[in-house]
GROMACS .gro file of C-alpha atoms in nm:
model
  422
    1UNK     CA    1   0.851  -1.507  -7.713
    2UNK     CA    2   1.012  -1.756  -7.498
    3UNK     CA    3   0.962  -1.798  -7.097
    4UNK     CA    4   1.311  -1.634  -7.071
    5UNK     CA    5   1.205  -1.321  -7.258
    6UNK     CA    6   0.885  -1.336  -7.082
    7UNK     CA    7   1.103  -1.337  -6.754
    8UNK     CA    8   1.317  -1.073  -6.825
    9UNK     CA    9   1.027  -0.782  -6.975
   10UNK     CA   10   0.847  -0.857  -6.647
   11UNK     CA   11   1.078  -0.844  -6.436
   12UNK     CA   12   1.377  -0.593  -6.623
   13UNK     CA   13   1.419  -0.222  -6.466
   14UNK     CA   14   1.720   0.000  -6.560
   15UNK     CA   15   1.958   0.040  -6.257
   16UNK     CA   16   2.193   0.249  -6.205
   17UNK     CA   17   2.456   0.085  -6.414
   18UNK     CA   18   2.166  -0.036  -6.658
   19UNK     CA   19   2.150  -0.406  -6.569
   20UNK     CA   20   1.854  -0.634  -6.565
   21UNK     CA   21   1.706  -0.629  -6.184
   22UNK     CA   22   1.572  -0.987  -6.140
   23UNK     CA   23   1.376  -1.117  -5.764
   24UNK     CA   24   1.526  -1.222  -5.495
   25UNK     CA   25   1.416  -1.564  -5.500
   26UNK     CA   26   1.694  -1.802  -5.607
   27UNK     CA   27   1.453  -2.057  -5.818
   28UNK     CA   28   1.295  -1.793  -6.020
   29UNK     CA   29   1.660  -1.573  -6.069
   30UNK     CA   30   1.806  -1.876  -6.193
   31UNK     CA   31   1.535  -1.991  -6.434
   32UNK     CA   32   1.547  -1.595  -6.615
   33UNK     CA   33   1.908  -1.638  -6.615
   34UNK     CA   34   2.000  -1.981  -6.796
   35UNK     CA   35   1.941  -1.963  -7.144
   36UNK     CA   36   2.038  -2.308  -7.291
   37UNK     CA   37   1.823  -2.583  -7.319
   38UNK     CA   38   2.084  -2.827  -7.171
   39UNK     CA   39   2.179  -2.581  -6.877
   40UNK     CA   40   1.778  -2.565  -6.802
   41UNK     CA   41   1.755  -2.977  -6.772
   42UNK     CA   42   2.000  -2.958  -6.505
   43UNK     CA   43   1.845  -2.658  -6.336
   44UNK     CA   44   1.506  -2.864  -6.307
   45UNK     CA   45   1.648  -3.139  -6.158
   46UNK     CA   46   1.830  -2.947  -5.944
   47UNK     CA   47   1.526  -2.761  -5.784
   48UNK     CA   48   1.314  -3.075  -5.796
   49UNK     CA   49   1.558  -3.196  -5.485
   50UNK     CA   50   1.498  -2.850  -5.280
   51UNK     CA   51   1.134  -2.734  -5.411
   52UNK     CA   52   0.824  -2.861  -5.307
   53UNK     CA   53   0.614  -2.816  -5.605
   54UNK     CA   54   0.264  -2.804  -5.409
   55UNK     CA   55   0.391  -2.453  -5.260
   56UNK     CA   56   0.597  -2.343  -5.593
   57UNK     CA   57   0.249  -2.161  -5.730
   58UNK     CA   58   0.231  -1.930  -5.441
   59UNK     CA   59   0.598  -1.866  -5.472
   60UNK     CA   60   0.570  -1.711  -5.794
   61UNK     CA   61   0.245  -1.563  -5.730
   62UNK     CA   62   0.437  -1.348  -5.461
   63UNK     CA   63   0.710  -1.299  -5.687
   64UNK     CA   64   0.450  -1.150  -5.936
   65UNK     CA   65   0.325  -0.931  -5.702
   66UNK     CA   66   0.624  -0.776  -5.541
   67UNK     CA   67   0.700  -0.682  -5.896
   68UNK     CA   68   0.421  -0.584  -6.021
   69UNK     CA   69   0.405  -0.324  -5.688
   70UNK     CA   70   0.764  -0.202  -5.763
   71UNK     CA   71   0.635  -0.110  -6.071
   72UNK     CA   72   0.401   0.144  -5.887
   73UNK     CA   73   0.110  -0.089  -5.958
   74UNK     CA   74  -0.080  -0.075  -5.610
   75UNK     CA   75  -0.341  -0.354  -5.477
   76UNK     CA   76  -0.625  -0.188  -5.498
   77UNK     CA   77  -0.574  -0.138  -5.887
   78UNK     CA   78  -0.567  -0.516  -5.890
   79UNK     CA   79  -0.886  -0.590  -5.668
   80UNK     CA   80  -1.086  -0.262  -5.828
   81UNK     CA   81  -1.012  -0.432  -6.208
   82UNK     CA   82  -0.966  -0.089  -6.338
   83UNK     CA   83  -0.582  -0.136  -6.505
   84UNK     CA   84  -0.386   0.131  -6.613
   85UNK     CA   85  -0.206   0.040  -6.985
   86UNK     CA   86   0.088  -0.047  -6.779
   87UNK     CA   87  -0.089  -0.271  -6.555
   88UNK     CA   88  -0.273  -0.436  -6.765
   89UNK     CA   89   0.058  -0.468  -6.989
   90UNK     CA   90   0.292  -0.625  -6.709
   91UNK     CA   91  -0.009  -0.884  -6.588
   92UNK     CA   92  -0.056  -0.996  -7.020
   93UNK     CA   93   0.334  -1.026  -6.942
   94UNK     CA   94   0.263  -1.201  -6.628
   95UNK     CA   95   0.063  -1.474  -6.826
   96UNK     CA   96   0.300  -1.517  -7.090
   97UNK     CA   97   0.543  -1.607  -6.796
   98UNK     CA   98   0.330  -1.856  -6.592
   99UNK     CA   99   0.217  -2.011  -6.940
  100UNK     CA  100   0.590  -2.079  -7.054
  101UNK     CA  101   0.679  -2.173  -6.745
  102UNK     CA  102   0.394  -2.461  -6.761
  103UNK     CA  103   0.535  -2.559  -7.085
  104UNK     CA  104   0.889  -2.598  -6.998
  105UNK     CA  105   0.938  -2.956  -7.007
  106UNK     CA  106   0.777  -3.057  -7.294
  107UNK     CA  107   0.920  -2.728  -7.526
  108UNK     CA  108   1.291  -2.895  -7.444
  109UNK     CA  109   1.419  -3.092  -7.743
  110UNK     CA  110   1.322  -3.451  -7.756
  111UNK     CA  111   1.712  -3.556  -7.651
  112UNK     CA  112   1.679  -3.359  -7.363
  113UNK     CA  113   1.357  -3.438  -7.234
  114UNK     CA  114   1.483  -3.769  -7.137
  115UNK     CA  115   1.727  -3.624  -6.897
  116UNK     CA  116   1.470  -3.478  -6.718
  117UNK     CA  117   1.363  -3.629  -6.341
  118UNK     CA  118   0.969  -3.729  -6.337
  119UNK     CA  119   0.976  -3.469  -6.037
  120UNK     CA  120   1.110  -3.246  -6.242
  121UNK     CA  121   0.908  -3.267  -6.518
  122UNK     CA  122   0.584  -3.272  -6.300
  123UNK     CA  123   0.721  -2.922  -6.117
  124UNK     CA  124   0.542  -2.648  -6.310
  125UNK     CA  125   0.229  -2.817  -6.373
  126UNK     CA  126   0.092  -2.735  -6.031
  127UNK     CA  127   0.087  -2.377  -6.155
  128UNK     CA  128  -0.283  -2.266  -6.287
  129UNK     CA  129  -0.375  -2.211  -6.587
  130UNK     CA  130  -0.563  -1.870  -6.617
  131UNK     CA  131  -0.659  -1.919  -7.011
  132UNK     CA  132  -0.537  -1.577  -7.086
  133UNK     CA  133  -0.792  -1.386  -6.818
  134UNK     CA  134  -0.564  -1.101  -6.672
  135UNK     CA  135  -0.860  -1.046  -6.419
  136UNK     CA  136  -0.807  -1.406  -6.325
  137UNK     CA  137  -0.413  -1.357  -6.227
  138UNK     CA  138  -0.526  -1.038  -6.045
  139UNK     CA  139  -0.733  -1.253  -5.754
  140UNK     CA  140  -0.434  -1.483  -5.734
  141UNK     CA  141  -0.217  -1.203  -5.699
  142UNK     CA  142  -0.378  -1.025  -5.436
  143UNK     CA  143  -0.394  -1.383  -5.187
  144UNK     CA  144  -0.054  -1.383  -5.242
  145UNK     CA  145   0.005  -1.008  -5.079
  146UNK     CA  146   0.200  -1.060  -4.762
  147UNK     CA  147   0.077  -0.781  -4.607
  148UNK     CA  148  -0.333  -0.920  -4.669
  149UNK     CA  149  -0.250  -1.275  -4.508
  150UNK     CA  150  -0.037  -1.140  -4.190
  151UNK     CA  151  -0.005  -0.862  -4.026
  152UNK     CA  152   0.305  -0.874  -3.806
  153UNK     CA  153   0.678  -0.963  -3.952
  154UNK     CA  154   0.989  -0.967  -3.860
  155UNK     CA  155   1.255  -0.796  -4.100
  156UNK     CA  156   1.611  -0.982  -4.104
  157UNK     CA  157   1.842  -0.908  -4.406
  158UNK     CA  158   1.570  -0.726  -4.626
  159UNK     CA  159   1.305  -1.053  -4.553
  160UNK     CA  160   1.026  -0.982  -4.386
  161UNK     CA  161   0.890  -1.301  -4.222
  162UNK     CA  162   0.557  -1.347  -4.097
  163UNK     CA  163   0.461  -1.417  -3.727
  164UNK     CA  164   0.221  -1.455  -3.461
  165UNK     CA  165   0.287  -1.248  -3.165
  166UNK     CA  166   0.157  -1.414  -2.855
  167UNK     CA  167   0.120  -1.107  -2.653
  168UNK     CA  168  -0.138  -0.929  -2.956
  169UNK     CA  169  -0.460  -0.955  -2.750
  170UNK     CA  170  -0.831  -0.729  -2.750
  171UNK     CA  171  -0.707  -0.360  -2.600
  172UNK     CA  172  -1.062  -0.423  -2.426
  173UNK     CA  173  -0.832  -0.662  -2.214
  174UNK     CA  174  -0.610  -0.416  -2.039
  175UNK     CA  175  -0.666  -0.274  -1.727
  176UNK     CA  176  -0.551   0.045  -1.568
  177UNK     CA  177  -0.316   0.297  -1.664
  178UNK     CA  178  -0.629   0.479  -1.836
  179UNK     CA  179  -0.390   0.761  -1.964
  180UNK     CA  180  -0.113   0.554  -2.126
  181UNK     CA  181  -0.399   0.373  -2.319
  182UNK     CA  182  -0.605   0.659  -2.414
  183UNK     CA  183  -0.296   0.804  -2.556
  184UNK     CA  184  -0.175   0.502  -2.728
  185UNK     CA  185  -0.566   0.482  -2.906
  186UNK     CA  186  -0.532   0.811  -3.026
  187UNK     CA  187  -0.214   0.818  -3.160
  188UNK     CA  188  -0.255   0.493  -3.406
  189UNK     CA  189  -0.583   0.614  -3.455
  190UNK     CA  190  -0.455   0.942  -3.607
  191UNK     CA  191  -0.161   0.749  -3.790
  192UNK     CA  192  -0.435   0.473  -3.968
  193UNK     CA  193  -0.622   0.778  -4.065
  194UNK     CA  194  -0.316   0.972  -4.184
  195UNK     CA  195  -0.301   1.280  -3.911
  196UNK     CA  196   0.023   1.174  -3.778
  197UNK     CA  197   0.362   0.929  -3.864
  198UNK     CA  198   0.528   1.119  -3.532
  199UNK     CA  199   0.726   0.872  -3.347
  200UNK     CA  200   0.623   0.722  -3.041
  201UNK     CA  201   0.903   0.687  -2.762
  202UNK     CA  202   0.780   0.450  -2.464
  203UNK     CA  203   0.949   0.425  -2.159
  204UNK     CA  204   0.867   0.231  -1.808
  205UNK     CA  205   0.993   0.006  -1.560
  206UNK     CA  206   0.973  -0.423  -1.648
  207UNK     CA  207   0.630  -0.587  -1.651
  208UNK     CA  208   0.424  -0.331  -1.744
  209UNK     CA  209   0.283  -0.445  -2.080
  210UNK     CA  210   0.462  -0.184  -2.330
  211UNK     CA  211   0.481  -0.473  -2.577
  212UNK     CA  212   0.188  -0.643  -2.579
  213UNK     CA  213   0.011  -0.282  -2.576
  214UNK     CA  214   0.170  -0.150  -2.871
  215UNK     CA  215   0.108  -0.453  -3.090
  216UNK     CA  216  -0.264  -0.494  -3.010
  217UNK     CA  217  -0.370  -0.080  -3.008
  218UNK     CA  218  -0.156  -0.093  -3.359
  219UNK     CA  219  -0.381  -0.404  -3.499
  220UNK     CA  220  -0.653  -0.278  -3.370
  221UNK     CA  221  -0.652  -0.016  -3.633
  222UNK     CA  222  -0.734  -0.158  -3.997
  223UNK     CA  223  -0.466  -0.177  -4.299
  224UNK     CA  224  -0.171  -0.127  -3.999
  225UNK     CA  225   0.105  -0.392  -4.019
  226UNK     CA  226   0.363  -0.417  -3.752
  227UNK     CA  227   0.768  -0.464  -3.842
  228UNK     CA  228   0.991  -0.565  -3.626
  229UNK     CA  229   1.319  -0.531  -3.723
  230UNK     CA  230   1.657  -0.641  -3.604
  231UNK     CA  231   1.768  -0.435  -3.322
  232UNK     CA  232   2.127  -0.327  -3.511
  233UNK     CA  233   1.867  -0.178  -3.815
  234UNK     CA  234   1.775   0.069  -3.528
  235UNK     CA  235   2.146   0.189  -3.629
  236UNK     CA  236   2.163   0.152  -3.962
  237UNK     CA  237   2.043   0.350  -4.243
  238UNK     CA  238   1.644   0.223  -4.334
  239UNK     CA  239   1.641   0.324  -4.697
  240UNK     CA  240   1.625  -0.026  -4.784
  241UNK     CA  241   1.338  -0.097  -4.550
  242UNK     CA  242   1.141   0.192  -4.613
  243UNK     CA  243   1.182   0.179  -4.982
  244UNK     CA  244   1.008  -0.132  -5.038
  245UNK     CA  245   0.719  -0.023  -4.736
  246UNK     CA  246   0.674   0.334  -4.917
  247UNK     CA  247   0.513   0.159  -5.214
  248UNK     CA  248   0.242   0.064  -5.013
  249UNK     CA  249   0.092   0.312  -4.993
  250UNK     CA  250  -0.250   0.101  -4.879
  251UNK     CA  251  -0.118   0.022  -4.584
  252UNK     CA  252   0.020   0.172  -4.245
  253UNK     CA  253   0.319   0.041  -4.096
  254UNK     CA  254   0.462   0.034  -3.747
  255UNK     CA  255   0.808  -0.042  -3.721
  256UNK     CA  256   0.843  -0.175  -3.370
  257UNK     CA  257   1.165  -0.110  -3.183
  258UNK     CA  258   1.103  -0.330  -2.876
  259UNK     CA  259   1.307  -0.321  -2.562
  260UNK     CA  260   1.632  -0.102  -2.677
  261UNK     CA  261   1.851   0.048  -2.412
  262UNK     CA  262   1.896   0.336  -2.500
  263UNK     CA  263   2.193   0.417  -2.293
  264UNK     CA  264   2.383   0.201  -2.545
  265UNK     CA  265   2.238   0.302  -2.870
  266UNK     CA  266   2.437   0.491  -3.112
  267UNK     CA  267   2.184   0.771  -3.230
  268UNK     CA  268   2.358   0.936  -3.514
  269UNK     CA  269   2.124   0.764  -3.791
  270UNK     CA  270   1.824   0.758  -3.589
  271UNK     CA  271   1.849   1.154  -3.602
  272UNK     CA  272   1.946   1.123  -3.979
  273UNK     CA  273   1.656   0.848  -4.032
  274UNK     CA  274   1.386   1.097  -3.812
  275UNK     CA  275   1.410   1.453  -3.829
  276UNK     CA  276   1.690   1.487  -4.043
  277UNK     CA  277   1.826   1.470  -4.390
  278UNK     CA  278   1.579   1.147  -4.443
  279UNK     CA  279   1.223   1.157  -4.336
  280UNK     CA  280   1.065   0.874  -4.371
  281UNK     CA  281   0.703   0.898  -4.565
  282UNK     CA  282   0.388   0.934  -4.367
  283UNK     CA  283   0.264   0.536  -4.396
  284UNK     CA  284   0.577   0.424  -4.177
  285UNK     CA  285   0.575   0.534  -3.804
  286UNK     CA  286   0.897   0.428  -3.572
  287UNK     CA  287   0.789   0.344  -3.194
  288UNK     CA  288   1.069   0.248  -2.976
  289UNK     CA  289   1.020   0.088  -2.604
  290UNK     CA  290   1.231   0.087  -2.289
  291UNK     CA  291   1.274   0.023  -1.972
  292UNK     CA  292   1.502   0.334  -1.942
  293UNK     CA  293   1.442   0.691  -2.029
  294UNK     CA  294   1.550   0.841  -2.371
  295UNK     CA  295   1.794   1.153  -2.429
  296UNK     CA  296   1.652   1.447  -2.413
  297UNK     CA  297   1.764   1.498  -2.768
  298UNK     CA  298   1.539   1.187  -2.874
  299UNK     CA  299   1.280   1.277  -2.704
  300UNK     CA  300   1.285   1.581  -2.911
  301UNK     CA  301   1.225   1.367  -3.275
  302UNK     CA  302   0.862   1.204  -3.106
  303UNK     CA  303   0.587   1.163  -2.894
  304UNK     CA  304   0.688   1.025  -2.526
  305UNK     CA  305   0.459   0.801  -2.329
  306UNK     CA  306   0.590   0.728  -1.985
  307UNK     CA  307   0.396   0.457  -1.746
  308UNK     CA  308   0.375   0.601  -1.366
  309UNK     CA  309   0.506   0.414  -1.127
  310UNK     CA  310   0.297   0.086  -1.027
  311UNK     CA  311   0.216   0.109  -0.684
  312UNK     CA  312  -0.115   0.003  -0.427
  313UNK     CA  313  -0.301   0.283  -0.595
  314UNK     CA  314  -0.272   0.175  -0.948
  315UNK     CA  315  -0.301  -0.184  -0.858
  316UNK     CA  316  -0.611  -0.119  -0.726
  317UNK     CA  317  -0.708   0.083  -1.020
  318UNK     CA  318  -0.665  -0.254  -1.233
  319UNK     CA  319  -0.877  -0.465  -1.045
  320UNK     CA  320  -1.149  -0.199  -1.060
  321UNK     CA  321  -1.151  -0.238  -1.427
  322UNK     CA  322  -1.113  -0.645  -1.452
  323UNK     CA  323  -1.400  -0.624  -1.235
  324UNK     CA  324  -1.588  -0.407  -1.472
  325UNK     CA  325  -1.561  -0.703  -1.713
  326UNK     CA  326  -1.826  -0.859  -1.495
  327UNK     CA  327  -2.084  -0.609  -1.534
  328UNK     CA  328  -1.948  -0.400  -1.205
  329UNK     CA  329  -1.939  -0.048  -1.311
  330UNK     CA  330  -1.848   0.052  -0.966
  331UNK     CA  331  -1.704  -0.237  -0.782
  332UNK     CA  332  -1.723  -0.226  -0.404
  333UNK     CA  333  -1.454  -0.054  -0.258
  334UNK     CA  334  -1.408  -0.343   0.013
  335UNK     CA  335  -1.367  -0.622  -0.305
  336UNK     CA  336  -1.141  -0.434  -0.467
  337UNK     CA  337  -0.912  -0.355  -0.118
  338UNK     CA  338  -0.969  -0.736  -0.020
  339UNK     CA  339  -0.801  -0.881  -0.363
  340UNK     CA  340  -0.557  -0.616  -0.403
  341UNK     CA  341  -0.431  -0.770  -0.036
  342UNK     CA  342  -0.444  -1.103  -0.112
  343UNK     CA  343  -0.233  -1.008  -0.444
  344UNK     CA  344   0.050  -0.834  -0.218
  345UNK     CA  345   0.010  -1.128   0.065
  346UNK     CA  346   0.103  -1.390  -0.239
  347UNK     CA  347   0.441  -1.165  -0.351
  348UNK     CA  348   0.504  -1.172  -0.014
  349UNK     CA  349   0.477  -1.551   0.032
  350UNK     CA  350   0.718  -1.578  -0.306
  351UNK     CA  351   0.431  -1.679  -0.530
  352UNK     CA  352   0.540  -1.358  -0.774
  353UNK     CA  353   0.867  -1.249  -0.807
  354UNK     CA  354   0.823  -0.846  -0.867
  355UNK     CA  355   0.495  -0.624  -0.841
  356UNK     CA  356   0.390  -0.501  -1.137
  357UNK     CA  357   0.094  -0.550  -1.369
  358UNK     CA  358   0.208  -0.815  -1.546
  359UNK     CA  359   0.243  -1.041  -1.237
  360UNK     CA  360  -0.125  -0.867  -1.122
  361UNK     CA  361  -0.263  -1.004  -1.440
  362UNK     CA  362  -0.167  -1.391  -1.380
  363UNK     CA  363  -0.303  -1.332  -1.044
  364UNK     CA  364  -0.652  -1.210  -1.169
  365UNK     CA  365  -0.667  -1.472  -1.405
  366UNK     CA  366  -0.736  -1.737  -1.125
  367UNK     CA  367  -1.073  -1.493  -1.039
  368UNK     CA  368  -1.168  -1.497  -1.461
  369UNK     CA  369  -1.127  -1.892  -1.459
  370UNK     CA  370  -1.286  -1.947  -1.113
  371UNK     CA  371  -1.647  -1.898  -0.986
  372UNK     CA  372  -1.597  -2.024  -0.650
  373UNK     CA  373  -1.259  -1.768  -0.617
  374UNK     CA  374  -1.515  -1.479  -0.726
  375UNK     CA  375  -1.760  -1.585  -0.510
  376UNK     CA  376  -1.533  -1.650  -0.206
  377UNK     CA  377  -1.395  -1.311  -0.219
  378UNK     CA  378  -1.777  -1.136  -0.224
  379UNK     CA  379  -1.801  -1.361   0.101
  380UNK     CA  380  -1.526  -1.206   0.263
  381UNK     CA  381  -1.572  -0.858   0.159
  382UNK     CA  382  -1.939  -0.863   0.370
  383UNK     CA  383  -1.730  -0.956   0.661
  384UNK     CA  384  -1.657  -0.647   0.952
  385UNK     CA  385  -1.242  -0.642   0.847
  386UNK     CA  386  -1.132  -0.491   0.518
  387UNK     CA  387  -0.753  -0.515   0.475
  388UNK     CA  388  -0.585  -0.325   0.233
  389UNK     CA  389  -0.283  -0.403  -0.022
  390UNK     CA  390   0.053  -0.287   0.193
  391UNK     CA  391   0.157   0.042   0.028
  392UNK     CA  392   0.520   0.047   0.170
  393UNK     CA  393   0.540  -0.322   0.005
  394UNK     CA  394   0.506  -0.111  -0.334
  395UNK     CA  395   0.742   0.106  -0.218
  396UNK     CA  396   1.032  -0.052  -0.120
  397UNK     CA  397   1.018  -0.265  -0.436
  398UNK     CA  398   0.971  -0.022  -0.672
  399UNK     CA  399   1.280   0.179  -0.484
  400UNK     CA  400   1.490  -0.171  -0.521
  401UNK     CA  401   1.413  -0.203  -0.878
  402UNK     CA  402   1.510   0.141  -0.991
  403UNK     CA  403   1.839   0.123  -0.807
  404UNK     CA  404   1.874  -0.198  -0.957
  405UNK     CA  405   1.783  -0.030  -1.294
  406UNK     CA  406   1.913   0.318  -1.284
  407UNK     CA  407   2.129   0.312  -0.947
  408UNK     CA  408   2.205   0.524  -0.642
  409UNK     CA  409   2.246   0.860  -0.803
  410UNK     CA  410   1.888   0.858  -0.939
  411UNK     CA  411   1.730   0.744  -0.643
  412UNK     CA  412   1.863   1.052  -0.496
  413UNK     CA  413   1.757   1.257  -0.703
  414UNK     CA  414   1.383   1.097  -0.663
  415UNK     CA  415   1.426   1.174  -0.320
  416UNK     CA  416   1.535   1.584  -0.383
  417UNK     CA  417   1.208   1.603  -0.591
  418UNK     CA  418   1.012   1.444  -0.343
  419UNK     CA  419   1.193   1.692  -0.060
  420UNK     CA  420   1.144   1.996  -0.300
  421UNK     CA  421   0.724   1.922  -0.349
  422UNK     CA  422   0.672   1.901   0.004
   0.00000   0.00000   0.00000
C-alpha cells in the first residue's frame, strides 16, 4: 500500500453523493489527491516555498486527530489505551500514512528524484518515526487536540482559531454585584456537570464587566471551552458549528455571543437554532450579551441575567469587597464612604469618563499597587468629617446614559414605575 492509499482509507467517508471526504488543509488534500510520481515532484517543491517544515509534524498530527474524532473515536479512548477494533484500525492506518509520507522522496524514481528541491526533499523527515507503536501516535495525537492546548477560539468560516482573551481573569477578582455572580457560578457549574445547556441572555448598561465575567466563570469550570463566533453566525444556521463541537463529547462548550444589539438582530434562526426544530446537544450552551434588553420572545428560549443599575450604593458595595482582599471582613464604614467620594470627586474632575464599575476598578487599582494610598486613606477616615460618594452624581448619569441608550420614551416610563411604587 502506497502513502496515497494510506491517505485515502484514513481519511475516505461516504457522502452523500459517495465521494472521498478529504481535510481541510490544502497541503495534506493535495498530497491524497495527486497520484503521479511527476505531478508529486512538483507538489513538493511547491509546498517547500509556503511550508515550514519544523511546524509540518503538528500539522498532520491535528489532521490525524480531527479525523480520527469524526470517526467517533473520542480522546479519552486515545489517552485510556483501551482501542476499540476501529480505533486501533484507523491509528495502524495512521502509521502507514506518516511512514509513507517519510519515505516520499526517496520512493520517487531515480529520474525524478533529481527534480526535487533539497527543501523539499528534507520536508517530511521532521515527522517522527513511531516504529509501528500505535500507543506511541496516540500521545502525539492527544498534544495535538486543540481543545487540550487552548481554551478560547474564535470561529470564522468553519476555523476555529485560538486566542488569549485579555479580560479572562480569577472570578475571586470581581467585586460587587453578589447576585449576578452567584448566578453566573451556578449556572456553568450546572452546565460543566451536565444539569443544564439553557441559554444564558445577559443584559446591562456599558462598563459593567459582562464580558470579562462570562469568560472567566466559564474557564473557571474544567473541560469548558469558549467559542466565539462571528456575529452574522448568530443568524445563520449552526449545523456546521455544532456538528463538529457535538463530537466532543469530553468537553463543554460556550458559544459566546458578545455585545449583539438585539434591536437589530434577525431572530428567525436563533428560534429555529434554540427551542425549535434544531436543538442543539447538551455540551454546547449559547450565552448572548447586551447592552439592551432582549424580546420578550427571546427571553422566553433562556435564562436572563440583568445587572441593576450602578449607582453610590453598589459602588460602595465594590469597595467593601476589594477591601476584603486585604483581610477586612467588615471594612469600616467611614473607609469605604471616604474612597467611594474620592472615586466620584475624580469623575467629576474628568479623570473618568462614565461611572460604572469598570472605571471603579482602574480607580481601585491605584489603592492594590499603593501602600502609602491605603494608608493615607485609613488616615483620613480617623479624622471627625466623613464625606460620602454624591448619590444624585449617579443619578443624573445613569439617567443621561439610558436616554442616550434607549431614549426619551423609556425614561418615562422609568419615571411611571417609580410614580406607581411610591
Amino acid at each position: 500500500m502506497n502513502g496515497q492509499d494510506a491517505f485515502r482509507l484514513l481519511f475516505a467517508g461516504t457522502g452523500s453523493t459517495g465521494e472521498t471526504i478529504l481535510p481541510d488543509d490544502p497541503v495534506l488534500r493535495r498530497l491524497g489527491m495527486l497520484l503521479q510520481p511527476g505531478e508529486r515532484v512538483h507538489l513538493l517543491n511547491d509546498l517547500t516555498r509556503y511550508t515550514d517544515a519544523e511546524k509540518l509534524p503538528g500539522k498532520i498530527a491535528g489532521e490525524l486527530f480531527n479525523a480520527l474524532v469524526s470517526y467517533g473515536v473520542l480522546p479519552d479512548e486515545l489517552r485510556s489505551g483501551c482501542l476499540s477494533d476501529d480505533a486501533a484500525f484507523l491509528l495502524k492506518n495512521a502509521l502507514l500514512l506518516i511512514e509513507n509520507l517519510r519515505r516520499i522522496p526517496e520512493n520517487l524514481p531515480v529520474n525524478l528524484q533529481c527534480q526535487l528541491l533539497p527543501s523539499a526533499g528534507k520536508l517530511f523527515r521532521k515527522l517522527p518515526d513511531h516504529r509501528g507503536d500505535i500507543r506511541l501516535l496516540a500521545g502525539e495525537l492527544l498534544a495535538a487536540d486543540p481543545f487540550i492546548s487552548h481554551r478560547v477560539f474564535s470561529y470564522h468560516r468553519g476555523k476555529f482559531l485560538p486566542v488569549n482573551p485579555s479580560s479572562a481573569k480569577d472570578t475571586g477578582s470581581f467585586y460587587g454585584f453578589p447576585g449576578v455572580r452567584l448566578a453566573l457560578q451556578e449556572h456553568f457549574k450546572n452546565f460543566s456537570t451536565g444539569k443544564t445547556s439553557l441559554p444564558l441572555l445577559i443584559n446591562s448598561l456599558p462598563g459593567y464587566g459582562k464580558t470579562s465575567m462570562v469568560i472567566s466563570f466559564a474557564l473557571a469550570e474544567p473541560g469548558t471551552v469558549v467559542i466565539l463566533p462571528d456575529p452574522e453566525a448568530l443568524e445563520e444556521s449552526w449545523q456546521q458549528l455544532v456538528d463538529v463541537l457535538s463530537r466532543r463529547c469530553d468537553r463543554r462548550f460556550v458559544l459566546f455571543f458578545d455585545d449583539i444589539d438585539p434591536r437589530s438582530i434577525n431572530w428567525y434562526n436563533f428560534r429555529t437554532n434554540v427551542g425549535g426544530a434544531f436543538t442543539p446537544p447538551g455540551n454546547i450552551m449559547p450565552v448572548l450579551t447586551a447592552n439592551y434588553e432582549f424580546p420578550p420572545s427571546i427571553l422566553s428560549r433562556g435564562r436572563r441575567i440583568s445587572y441593576p443599575v450602578f449607582d453610590e450604593e453598589r459602588c460602595l458595595e465594590m469597595i467593601e469587597d476589594f477591601l476584603g482582599t486585604f483581610g477586612m471582613k467588615k471594612p469600616p464604614r467611614n473607609i469605604v464612604s471616604l474612597m467611594g467620594a474620592e472615586y466620584t470627586e475624580e469623575f467629576g474632575q474628568k479623570k473618568f469618563t462614565e461611572l460604572s464599575p469598570r472605571t471603579l476598578m482602574r480607580h481601585l487599582e491605584a489603592y492594590n499597587k499603593d501602600p502609602r494610598k491605603r494608608k493615607q486613606i485609613v488616615e483620613l477616615a480617623g479624622g471627625g468629617m466623613i464625606t460620602k460618594p454624591d448619590a444624585e452624581l449617579f443619578y443624573e448619569f445613569n439617567i443621561e446614559l439610558m436616554r442616550s441608550l434607549y431614549g426619551e420614551e423609556y425614561i418615562q416610563r422609568l419615571l411611571k414605575e417609580r410614580l406607581r411604587s411610591l
